[in-house]
Short mmCIF file of C-alpha atoms and ligand atoms in Angstrom, two decimals:
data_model
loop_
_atom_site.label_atom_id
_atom_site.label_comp_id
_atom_site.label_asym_id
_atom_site.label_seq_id
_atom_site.Cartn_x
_atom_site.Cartn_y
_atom_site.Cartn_z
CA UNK A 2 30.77 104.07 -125.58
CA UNK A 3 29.29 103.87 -122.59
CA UNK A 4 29.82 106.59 -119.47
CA UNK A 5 28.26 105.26 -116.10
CA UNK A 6 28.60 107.57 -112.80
CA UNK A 7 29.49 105.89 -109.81
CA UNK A 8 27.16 107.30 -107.87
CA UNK A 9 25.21 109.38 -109.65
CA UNK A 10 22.50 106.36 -110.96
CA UNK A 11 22.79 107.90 -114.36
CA UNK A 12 25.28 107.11 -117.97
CA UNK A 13 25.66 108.53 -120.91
CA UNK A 14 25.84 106.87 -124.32
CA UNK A 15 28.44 107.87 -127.04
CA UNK A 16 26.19 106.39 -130.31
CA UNK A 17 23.43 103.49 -130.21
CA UNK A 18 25.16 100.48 -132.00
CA UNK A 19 24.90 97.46 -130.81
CA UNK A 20 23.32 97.58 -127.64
CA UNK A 21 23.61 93.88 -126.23
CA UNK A 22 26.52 93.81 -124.56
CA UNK A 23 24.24 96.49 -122.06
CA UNK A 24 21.69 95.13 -119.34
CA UNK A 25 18.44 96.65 -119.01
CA UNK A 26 19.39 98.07 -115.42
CA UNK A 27 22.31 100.09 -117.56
CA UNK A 28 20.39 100.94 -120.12
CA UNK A 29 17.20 102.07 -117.85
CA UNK A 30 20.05 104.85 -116.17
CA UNK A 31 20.91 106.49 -119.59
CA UNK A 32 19.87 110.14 -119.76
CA UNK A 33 21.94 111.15 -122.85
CA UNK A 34 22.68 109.69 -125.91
CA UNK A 35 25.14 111.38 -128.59
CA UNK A 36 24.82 109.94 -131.89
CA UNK A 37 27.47 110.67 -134.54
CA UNK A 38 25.33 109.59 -137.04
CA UNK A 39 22.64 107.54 -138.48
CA UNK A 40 24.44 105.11 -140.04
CA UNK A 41 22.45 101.89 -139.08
CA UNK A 42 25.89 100.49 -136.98
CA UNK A 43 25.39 104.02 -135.44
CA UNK A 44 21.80 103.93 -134.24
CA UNK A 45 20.11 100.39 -134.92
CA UNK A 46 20.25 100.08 -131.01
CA UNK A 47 17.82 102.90 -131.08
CA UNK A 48 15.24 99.81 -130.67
CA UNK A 49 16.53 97.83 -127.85
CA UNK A 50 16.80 101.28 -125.88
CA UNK A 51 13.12 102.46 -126.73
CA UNK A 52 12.00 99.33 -125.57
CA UNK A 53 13.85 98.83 -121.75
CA UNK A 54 12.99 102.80 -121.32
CA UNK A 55 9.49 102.95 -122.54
CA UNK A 56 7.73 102.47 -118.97
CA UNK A 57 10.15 104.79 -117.21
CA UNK A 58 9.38 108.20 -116.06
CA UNK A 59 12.67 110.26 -116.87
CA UNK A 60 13.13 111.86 -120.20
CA UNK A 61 15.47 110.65 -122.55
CA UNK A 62 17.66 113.06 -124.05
CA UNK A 63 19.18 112.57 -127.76
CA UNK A 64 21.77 114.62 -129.73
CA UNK A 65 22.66 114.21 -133.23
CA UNK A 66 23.33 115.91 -136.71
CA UNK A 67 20.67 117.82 -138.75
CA UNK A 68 17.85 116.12 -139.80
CA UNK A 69 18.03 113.60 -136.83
CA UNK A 70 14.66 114.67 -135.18
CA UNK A 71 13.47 112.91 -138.19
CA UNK A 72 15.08 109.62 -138.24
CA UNK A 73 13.90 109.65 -134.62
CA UNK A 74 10.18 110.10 -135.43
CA UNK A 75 10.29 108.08 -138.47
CA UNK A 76 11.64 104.78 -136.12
CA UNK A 77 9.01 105.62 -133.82
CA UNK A 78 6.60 105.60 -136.42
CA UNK A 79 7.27 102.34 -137.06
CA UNK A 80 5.60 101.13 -134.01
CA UNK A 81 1.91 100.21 -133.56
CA UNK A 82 1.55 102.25 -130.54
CA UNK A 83 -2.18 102.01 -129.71
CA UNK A 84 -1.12 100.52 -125.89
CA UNK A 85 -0.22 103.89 -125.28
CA UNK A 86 -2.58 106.56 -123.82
CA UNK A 87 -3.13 109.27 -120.87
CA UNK A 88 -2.71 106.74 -118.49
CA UNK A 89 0.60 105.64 -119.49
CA UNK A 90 3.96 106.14 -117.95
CA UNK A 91 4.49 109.70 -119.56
CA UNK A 92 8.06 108.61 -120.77
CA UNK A 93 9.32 111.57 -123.01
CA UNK A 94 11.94 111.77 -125.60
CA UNK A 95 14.45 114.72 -126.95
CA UNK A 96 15.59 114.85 -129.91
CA UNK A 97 18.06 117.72 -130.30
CA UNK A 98 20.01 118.52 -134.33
CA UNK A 99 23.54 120.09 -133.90
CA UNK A 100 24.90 122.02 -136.34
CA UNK A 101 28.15 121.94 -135.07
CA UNK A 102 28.09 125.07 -133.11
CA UNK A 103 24.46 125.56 -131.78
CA UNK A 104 20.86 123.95 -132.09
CA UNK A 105 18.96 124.10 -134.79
CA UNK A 106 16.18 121.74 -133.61
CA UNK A 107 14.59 120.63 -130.74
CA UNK A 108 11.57 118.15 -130.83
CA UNK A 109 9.99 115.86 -128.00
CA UNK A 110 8.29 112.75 -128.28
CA UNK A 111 5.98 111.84 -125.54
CA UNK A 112 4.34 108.90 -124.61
CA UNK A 113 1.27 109.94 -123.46
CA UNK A 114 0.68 111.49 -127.40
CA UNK A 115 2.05 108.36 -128.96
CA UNK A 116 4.86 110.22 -129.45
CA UNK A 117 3.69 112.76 -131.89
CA UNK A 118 6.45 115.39 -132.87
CA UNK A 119 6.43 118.99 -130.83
CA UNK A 120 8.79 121.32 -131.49
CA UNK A 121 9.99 123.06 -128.76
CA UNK A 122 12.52 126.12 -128.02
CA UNK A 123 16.52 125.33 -127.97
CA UNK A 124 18.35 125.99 -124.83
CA UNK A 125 21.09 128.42 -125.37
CA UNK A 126 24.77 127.29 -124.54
CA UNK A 127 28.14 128.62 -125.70
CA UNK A 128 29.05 127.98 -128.94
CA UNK A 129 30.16 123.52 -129.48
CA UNK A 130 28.54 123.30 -125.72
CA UNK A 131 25.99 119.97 -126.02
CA UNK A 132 25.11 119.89 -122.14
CA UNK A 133 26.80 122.14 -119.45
CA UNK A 134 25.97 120.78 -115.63
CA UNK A 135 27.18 121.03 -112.60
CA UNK A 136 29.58 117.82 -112.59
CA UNK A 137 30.33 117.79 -116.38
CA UNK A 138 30.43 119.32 -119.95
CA UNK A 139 29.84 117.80 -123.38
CA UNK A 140 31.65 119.33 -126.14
CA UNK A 141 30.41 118.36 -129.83
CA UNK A 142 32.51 118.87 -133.42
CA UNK A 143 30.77 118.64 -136.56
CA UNK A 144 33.01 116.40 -139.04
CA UNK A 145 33.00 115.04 -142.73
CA UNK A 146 31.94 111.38 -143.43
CA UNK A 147 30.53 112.02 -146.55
CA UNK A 148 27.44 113.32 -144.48
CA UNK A 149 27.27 115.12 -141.12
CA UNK A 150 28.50 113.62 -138.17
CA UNK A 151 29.40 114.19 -135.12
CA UNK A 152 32.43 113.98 -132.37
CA UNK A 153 32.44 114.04 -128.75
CA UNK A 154 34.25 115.52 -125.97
CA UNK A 155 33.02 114.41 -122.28
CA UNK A 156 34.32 116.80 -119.73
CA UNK A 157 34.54 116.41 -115.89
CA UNK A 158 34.50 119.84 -114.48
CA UNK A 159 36.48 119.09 -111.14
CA UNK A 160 37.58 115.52 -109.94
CA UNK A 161 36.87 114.97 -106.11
CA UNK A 162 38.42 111.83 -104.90
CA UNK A 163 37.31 109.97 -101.70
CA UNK A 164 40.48 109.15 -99.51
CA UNK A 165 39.39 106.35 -97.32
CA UNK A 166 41.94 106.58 -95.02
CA UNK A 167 40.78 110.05 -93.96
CA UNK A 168 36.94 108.94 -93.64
CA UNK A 169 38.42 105.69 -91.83
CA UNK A 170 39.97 108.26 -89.14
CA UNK A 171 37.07 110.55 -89.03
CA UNK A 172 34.82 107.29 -88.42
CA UNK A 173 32.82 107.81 -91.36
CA UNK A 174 31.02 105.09 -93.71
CA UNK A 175 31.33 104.74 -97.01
CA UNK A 176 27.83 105.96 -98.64
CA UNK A 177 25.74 107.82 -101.19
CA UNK A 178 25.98 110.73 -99.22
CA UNK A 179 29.17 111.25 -100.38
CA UNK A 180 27.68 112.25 -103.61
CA UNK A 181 26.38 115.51 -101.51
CA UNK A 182 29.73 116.02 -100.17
CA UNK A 183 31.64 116.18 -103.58
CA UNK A 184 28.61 117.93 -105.11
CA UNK A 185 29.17 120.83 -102.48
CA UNK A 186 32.61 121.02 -103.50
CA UNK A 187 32.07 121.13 -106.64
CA UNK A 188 29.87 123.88 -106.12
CA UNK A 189 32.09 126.04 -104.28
CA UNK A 190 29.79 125.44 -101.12
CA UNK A 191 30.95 127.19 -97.98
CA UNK A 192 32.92 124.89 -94.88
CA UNK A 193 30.22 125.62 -92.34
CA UNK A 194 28.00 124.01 -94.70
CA UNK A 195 26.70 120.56 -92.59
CA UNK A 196 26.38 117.16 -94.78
CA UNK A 197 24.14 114.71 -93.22
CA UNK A 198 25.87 111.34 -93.43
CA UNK A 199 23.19 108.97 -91.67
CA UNK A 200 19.82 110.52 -89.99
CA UNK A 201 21.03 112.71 -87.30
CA UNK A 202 24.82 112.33 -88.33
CA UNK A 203 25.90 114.94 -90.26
CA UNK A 204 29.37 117.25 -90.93
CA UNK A 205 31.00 120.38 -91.83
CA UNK A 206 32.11 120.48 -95.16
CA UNK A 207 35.23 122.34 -94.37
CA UNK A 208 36.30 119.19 -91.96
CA UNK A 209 35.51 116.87 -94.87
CA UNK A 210 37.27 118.31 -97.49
CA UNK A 211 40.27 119.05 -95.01
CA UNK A 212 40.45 115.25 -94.26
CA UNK A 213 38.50 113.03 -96.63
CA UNK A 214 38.23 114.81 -99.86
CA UNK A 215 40.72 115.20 -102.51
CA UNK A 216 40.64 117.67 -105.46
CA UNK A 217 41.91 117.03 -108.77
CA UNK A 218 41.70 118.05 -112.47
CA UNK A 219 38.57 116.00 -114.28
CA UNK A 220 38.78 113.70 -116.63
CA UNK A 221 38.44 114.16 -120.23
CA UNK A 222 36.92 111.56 -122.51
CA UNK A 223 36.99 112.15 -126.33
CA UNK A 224 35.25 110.21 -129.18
CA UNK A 225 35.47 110.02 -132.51
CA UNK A 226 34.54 108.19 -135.53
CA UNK A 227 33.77 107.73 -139.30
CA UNK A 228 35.57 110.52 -140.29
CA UNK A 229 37.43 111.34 -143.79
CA UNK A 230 41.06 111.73 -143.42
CA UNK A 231 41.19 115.35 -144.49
CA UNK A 232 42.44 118.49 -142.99
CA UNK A 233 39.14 120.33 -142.14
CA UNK A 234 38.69 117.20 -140.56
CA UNK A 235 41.87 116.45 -138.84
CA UNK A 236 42.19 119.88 -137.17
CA UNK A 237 38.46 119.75 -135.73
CA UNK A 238 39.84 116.30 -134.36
CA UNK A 239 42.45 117.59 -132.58
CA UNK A 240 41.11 120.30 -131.00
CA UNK A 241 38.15 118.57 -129.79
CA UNK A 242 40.46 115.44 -128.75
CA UNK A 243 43.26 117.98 -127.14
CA UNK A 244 44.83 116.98 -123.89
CA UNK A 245 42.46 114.11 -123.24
CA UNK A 246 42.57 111.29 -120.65
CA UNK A 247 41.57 109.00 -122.85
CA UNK A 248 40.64 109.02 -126.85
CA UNK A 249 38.19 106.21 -128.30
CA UNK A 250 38.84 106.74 -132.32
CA UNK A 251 37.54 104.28 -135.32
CA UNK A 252 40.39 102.53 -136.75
CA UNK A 253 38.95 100.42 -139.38
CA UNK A 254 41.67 99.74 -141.49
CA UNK A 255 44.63 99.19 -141.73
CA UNK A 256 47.17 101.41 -144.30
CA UNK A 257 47.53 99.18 -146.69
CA UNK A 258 43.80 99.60 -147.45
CA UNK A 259 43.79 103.26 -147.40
CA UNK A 260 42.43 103.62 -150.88
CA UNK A 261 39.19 101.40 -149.50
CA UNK A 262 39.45 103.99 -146.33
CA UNK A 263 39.45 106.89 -148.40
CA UNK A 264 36.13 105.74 -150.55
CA UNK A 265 34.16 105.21 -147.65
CA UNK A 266 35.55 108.15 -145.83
CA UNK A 267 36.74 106.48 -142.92
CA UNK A 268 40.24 106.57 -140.95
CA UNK A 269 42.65 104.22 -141.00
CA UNK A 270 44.81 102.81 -137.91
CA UNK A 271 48.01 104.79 -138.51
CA UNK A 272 45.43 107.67 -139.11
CA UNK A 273 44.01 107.18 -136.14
CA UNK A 274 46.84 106.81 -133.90
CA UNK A 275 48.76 110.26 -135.69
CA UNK A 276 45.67 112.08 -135.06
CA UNK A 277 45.67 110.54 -131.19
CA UNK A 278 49.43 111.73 -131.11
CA UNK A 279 48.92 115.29 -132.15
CA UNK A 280 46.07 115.67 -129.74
CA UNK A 281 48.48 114.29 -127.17
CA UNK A 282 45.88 112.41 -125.44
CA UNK A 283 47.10 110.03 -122.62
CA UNK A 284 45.55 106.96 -123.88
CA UNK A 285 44.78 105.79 -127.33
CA UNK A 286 41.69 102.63 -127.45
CA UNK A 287 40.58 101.96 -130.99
CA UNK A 288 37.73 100.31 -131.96
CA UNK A 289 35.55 99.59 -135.01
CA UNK A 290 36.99 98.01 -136.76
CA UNK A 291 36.12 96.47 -140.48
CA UNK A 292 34.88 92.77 -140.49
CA UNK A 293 37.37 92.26 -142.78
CA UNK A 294 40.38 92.09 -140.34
CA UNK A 295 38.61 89.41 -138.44
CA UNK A 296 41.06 88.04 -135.85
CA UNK A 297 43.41 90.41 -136.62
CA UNK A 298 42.56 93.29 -134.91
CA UNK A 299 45.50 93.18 -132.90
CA UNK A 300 47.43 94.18 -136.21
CA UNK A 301 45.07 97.41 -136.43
CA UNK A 302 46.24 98.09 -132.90
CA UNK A 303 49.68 97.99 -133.59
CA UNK A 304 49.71 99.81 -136.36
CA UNK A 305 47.50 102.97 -134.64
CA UNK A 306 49.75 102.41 -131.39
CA UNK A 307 52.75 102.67 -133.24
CA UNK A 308 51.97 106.02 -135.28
CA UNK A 309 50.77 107.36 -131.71
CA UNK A 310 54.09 106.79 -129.76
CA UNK A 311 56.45 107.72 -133.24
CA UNK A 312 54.31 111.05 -133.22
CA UNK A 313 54.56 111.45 -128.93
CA UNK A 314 58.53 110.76 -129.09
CA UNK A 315 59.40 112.88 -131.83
CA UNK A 316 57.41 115.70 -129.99
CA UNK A 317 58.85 115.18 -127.12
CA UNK A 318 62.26 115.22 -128.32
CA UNK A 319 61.22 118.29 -130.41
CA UNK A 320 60.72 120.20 -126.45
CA UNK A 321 64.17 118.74 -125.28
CA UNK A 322 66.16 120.66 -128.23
ZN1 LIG B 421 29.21 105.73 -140.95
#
């Protein structure tokens, strides 16, 4: 899953599968990547990142389970990596374990040391907190595949919509200093405060926000996958998923398979969709799905779609009584 910010000239990446359908120019404004797990369909695109970000000056950061500092420094082991010296772009990378509450690990990688491991101290963050900024929040649960891994929540602190009508009438252009403008509001910045627009051009926040600038609650992204169908499981879903915009969730199989699903402690599609339904999230998209339903994936749909909207009706008639 990829997260791109309009404006911001940054994304975030929700596991490192297959990377391809990514171009280098997306890839190159990636400063997080969560991964769930080092299953190779997990983090094979590992490579094909490395390689578009290796001459670029901004860190990369990386999340994952314990023990994923190591899978990171054993795939950049397997490079021959004599290019690389004191004069080279010092491109660094952060690996960061979660335990499913704090950090247990930090290491970076830099360039300029052909990326030999350093430890370095963990940043201290509420409890399930990933990455806390200004604009947004990353949550993180720590589920049961078999082995460790990981779900995400993204969070958008505060939404702040451009009405174009307004900046029409106030004679303003469309621009990146716009980012300014909603990052003052964001930040609870005073009305007096001036945002230059163009050179001398600038504005008072408090006429911007009265005119151009709309508030609203931020989105919520959840994502979650290769998880057992179990309660421990199900409940850490949930709460991480709760409320959300929108809810990308594995769906792999469908129901009749369940016992396959069960062995290889994955969901299936009316698993899925129930778990989507409890969490009332506004949208349901599933994805990965087994090769084995090639060409019928629209059946795994319907079947996760269906257990989502029999789960939303039969709360919502629930409230009406
Ligand atoms: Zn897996």
């Amino acid at each position: 899953m990829f997260v791109d910010f309009r404006f911001g000239r940054r994304a975030l990446l929700f596991d490192l599968g297959d990377l391809t359908p990514l171009s280098p120019r997306q890839l190159l404004r990636v400063t997080h990547c969560f991964v769930s797990h080092t299953h190779m369909d997990h983090f094979a695109g590992f490579d094909r990142l490395l390689r578009v970000c290796l001459h670029r000056p901004t860190p990369l950061h990386l999340v994952g389970p314990t023990g994923f500092a190591d899978h990171v420094e054993h795939k950049l082991k397997a490079y021959t990596l004599n290019l690389l010296d004191a004069q080279s772009v010092d491109f660094a990378i952060v690996a960061t374990e979660f335990n499913g509450s704090g950090f247990d690990r930090v290491c970076e990688f830099r360039a300029r040391e052909a990326f030999r491991r350093r430890d370095i101290p963990a940043v201290r963050l509420s409890p399930g907190v990933l990455v806390d900024e200004g604009e947004f929040r990353i949550d993180g649960a720590l589920l049961d595949h078999g082995i460790p891994c990981l779900a995400f929540a993204f969070q958008e602190k505060l939404r702040v919509n451009v009405w174009s009508e307004g900046l029409r009438r106030l004679g303003l252009p469309v621009g990146p200093w716009l980012r300014a403008a909603k990052s003052a509001v964001r930040q609870g910045a005073p009305d007096e405060s001036r945002i230059t627009i163009d050179g001398d051009l600038s504005m008072p926040l408090g006429i911007l926000r009265q005119h151009a600038l709309r508030l609203a609650r931020g989105q919520k992204i959840a994502y979650v996958v290769d998880i057992a169908y179990h309660d421990q499981n199900i409940e850490k879903a949930i709460a991480l998923a709760q409320g959300a915009d929108h809810l990308f969730i594995e769906a792999p199989f469908l129901e009749m398979d369940v016992d396959i699903a069960a062995q290889t402690r994955h969901l299936t599609a009316r698993q899925a969709g129930e778990i989507a339904g409890r969490a009332s999230v506004a949208r349901l998209v599933t994805f990965h799905f087994s090769a084995r339903y090639r060409n019928r994936e629209d059946e795994l749909r319907a079947e996760a779609e269906a257990a989502f909207y029999a789960g939303r009706n039969s709360r919502e008639r629930a409230r009406s009584n």
